[in-house]
XYZ file of C-alpha atoms in Angstrom:
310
model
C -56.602 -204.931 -59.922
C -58.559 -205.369 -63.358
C -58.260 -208.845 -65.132
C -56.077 -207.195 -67.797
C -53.345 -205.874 -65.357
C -53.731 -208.930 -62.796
C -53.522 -211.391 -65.191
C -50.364 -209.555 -66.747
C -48.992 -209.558 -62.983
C -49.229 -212.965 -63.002
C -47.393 -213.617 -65.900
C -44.576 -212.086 -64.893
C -44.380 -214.263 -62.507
C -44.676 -217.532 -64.845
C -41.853 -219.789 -64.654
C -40.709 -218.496 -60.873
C -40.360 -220.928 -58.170
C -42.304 -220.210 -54.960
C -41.062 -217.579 -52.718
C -39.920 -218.798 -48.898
C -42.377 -215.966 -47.340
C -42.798 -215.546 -43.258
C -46.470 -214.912 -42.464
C -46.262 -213.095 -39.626
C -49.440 -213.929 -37.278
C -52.273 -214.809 -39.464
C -54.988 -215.453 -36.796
C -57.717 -213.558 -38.893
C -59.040 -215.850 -41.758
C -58.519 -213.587 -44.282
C -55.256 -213.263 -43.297
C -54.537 -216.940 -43.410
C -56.417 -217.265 -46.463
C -54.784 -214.589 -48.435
C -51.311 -216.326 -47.469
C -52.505 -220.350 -48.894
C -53.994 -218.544 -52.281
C -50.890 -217.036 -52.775
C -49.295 -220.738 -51.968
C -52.127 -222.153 -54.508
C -51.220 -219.262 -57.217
C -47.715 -220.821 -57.212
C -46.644 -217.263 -55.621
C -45.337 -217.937 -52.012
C -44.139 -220.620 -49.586
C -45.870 -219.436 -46.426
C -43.982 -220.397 -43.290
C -46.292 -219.444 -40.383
C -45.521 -217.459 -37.477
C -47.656 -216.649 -34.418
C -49.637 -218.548 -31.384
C -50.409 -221.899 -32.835
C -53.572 -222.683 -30.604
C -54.626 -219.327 -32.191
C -53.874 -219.864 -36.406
C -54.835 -223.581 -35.594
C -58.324 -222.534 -34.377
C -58.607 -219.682 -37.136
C -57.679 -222.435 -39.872
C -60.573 -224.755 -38.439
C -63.721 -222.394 -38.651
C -62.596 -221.074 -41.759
C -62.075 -224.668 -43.374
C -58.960 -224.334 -44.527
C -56.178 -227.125 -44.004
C -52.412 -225.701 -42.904
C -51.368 -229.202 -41.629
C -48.542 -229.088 -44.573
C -47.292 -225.534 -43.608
C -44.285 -224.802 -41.336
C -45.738 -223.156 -38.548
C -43.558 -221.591 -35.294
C -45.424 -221.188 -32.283
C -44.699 -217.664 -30.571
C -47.186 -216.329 -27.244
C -48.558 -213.385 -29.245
C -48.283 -211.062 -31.922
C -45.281 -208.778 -30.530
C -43.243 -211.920 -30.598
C -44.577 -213.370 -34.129
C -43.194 -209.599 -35.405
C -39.631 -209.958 -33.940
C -39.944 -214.025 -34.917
C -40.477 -213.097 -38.342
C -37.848 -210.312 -38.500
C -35.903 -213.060 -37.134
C -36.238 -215.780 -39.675
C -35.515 -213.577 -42.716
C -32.098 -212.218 -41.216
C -31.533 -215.873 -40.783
C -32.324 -216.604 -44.355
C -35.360 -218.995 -43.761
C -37.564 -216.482 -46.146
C -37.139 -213.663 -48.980
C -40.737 -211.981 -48.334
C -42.015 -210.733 -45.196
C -46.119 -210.858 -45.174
C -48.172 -209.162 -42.553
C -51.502 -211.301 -40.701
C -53.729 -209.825 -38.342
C -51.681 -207.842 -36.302
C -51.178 -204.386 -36.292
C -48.915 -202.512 -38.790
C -46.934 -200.755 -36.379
C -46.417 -203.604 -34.244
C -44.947 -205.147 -37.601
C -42.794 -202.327 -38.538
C -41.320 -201.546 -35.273
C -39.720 -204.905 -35.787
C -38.476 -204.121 -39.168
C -37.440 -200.908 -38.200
C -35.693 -201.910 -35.085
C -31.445 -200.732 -34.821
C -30.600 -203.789 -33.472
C -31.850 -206.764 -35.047
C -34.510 -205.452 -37.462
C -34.548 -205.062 -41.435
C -32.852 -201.580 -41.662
C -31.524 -200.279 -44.913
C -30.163 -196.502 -45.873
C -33.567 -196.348 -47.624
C -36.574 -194.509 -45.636
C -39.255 -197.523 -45.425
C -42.467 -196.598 -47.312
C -45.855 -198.151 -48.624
C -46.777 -198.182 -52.298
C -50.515 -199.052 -53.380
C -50.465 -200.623 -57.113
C -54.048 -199.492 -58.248
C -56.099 -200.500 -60.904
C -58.889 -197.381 -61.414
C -61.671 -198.512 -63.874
C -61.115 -194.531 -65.211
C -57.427 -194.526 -65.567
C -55.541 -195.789 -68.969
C -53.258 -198.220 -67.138
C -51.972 -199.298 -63.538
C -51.699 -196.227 -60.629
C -49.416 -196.139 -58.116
C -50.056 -193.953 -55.010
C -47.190 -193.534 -52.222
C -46.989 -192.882 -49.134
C -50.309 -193.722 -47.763
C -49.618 -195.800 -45.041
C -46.155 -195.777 -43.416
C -44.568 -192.256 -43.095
C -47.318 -189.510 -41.684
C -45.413 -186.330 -42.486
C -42.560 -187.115 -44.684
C -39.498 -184.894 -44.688
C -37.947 -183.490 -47.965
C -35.308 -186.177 -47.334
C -38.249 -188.371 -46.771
C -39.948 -188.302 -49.665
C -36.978 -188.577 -52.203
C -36.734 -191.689 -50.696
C -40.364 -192.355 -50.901
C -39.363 -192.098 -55.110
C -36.315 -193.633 -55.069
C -38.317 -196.714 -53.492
C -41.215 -196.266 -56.019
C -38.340 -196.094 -58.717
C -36.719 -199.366 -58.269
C -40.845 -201.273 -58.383
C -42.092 -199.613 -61.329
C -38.474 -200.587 -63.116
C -38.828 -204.017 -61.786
C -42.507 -203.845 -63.394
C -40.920 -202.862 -66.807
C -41.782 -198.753 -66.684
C -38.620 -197.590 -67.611
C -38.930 -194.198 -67.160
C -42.068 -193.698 -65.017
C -43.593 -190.194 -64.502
C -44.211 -189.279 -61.303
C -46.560 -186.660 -60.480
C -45.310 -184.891 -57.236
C -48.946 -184.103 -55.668
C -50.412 -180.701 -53.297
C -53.841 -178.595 -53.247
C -52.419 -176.176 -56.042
C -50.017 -176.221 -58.935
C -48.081 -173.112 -58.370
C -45.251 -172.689 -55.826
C -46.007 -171.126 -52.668
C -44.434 -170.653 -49.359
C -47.501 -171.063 -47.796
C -47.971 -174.303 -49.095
C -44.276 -176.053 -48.083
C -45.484 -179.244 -49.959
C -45.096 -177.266 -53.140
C -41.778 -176.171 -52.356
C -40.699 -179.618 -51.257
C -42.220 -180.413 -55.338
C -40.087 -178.230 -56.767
C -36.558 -179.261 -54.833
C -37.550 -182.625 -55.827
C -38.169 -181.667 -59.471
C -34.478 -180.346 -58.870
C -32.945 -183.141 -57.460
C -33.895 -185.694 -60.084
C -32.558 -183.177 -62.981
C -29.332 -183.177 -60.406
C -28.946 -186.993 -60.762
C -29.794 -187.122 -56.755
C -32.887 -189.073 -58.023
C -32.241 -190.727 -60.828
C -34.620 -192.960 -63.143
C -37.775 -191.488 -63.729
C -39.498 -187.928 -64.678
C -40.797 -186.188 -62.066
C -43.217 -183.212 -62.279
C -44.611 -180.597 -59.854
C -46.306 -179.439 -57.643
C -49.311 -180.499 -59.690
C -53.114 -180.746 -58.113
C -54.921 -183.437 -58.438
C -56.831 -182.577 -61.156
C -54.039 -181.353 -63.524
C -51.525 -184.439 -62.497
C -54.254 -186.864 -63.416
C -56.272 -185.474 -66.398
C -53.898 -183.726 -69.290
C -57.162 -181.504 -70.360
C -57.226 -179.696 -66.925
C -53.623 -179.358 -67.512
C -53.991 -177.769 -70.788
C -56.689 -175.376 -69.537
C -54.074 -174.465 -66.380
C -51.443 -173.812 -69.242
C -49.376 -176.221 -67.613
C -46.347 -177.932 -70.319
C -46.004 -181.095 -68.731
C -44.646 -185.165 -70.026
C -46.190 -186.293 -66.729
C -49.672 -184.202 -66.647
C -52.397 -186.418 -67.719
C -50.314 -189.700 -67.878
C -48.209 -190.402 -64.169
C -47.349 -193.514 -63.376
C -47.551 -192.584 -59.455
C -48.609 -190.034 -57.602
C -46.434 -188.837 -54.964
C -48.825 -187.391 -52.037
C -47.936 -184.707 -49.377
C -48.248 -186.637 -46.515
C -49.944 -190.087 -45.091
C -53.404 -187.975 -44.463
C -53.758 -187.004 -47.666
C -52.386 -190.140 -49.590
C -54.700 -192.213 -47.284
C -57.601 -190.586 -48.275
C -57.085 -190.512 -52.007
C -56.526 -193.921 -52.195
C -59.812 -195.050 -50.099
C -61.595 -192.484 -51.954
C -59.968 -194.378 -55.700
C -61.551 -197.796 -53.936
C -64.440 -196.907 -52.095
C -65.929 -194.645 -54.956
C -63.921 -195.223 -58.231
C -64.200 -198.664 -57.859
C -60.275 -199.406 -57.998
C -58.132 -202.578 -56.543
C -55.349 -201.590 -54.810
C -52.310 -204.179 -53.767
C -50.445 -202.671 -51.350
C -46.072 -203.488 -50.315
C -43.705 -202.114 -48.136
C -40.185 -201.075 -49.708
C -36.927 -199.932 -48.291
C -36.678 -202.933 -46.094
C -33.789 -205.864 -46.937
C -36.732 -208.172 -48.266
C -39.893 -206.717 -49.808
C -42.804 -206.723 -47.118
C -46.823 -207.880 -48.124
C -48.897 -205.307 -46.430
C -52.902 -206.347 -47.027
C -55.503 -205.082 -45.219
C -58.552 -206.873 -43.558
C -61.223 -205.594 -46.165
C -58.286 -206.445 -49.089
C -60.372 -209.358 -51.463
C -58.549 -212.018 -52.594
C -56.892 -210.536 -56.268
C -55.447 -207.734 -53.862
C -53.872 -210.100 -51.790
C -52.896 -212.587 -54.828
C -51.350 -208.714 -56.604
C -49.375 -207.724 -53.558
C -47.417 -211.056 -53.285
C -46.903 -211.108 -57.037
C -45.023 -207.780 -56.861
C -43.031 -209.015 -53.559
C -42.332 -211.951 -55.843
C -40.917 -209.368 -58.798
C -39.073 -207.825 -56.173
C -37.445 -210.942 -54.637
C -36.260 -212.255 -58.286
C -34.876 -208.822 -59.335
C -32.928 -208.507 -55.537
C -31.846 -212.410 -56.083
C -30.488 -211.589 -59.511
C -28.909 -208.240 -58.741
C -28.528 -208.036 -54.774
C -27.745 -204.440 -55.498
C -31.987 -204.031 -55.846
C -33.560 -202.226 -52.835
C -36.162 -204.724 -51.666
């Protein structure tokens, strides 16, 4: 994220103890590494989980000293998932962080019926961007957990989105509901799923923010396009999020914001019981540091309410 919206990440985080925080197989150095900043920022309490011959070696090439850290051996990264899982229904943690293994492997622990982190809520990913371009923080969902959300789907996708941006201090964020054109079209079902969402949250079945669409890219992100388009719109030109079609899409957009835009992305898992740290391999260091400060939000607003979706 830029300094400006990292460092004001941080702050809200002043004054909070560290979060208990289940590391779930870390036996990539990033991995490992992203978890002990985190510790060093004050963040997290990392509690280790995965083969220890494996995070042991990974800590020793990469010079970094986990002889303080609880650490639970498991035989591989199947078992560190359902370990993990394990630990916060047991109330040893409050954040779930994923390592090196793969994000599927994670989330079919999560997801599991029996034993797993199930809520009413549909799980989905959030990336908190920072775009050089854009005149304050972006958030993009879903872009990594649900490939071709359902109507049903992707209120859920909001209401999720909702309850982070209020526990960021956006009151009423605008969300601009994403597809390839702005007008409704059969042809296009993600513009009529736009439009029965626009209808929902008038309804009260969404409730908390203003949502607007279908609106392409251009005219949800850049009020002047809008304006050309003749489109009257609160949330043209200034969203807080952008709600995208499907994973495909939202995937793209948000490599294309990083790759070529030069943005920072943190990236969390809601709709779980406890909010989940989902970094990436190529994620620097201030992406991994952002993404545990907003589990951290999360964790203090679900400790002080327990009503709060994680």
């Amino acid at each position: 994220m830029s300094q400006d919206h990292y460092r004001d990440l941080l702050q809200r985080c002043a004054g909070l103890a560290a979060v208990p925080t289940i590391v779930v197989h870390p036996c990539e150095a990033g991995a490992l590494r992203g978890a002990l900043e985190a510790a060093e920022a004050g963040l997290i309490a990392p509690f280790l989980v995965g083969p220890r011959y494996k995070i042991e070696a990974t800590a020793h090439a990469a010079g970094l000293d986990i002889r303080h850290l609880p650490l639970e051996d498991v035989a591989h990264s199947h078992a560190a998932a359902e370990r993990g899982v394990a630990l916060i229904r047991e109330g040893r943690g409050e954040i779930l962080m994923k390592g090196s293994l793969h994000s599927d492997e994670l989330l079919h622990a999560v997801a599991a019926r029996e034993g797993g982190l199930r809520t009413e809520r549909r799980l989905s990913h959030v990336f908190a961007m920072s775009v050089p371009s854009y005149h304050k923080p972006l958030f993009v969902s879903d872009a990594a957990v649900n490939i071709f959300p359902s109507l049903d789907d992707k209120a859920d996708i909001c209401r999720n989105a909702i309850a982070l941006l209020h526990v960021l201090g956006i009151k009423r964020p605008k969300i601009a509901l994403l597809s390839a054109v702005e007008t409704v079209t059969a042809r296009l079902p993600s513009t009529l799923e736009a439009a029965a969402l626009v209808v929902m949250s008038q309804r009260g079945q969404i409730d908390g923010a203003l949502l607007d669409g279908p609106l392409a890219f251009d005219n949800a992100i850049n009020a002047e396009a809008a304006r050309v388009k003749g489109i009257r719109s609160e949330v043209a030109g200034d969203p807080d999020m952008l709600l995208v079609p499907d994973m495909e899409a939202g995937n793209i957009l948000a490599k294309q914001l990083i790759y070529l835009a030069g943005a920072d992305a943190a990236g969390i898992v809601l709709g779980a019981r406890v909010p989940i740290v989902f970094t990436s391999r190529s994620d620097n260091a201030q992406a991994r540091i952002a993404s545990c400060a907003l589990a951290v939000l999360l964790a203090a607003a679900r400790r002080a309410a327990p009503g709060v979706p994680a």
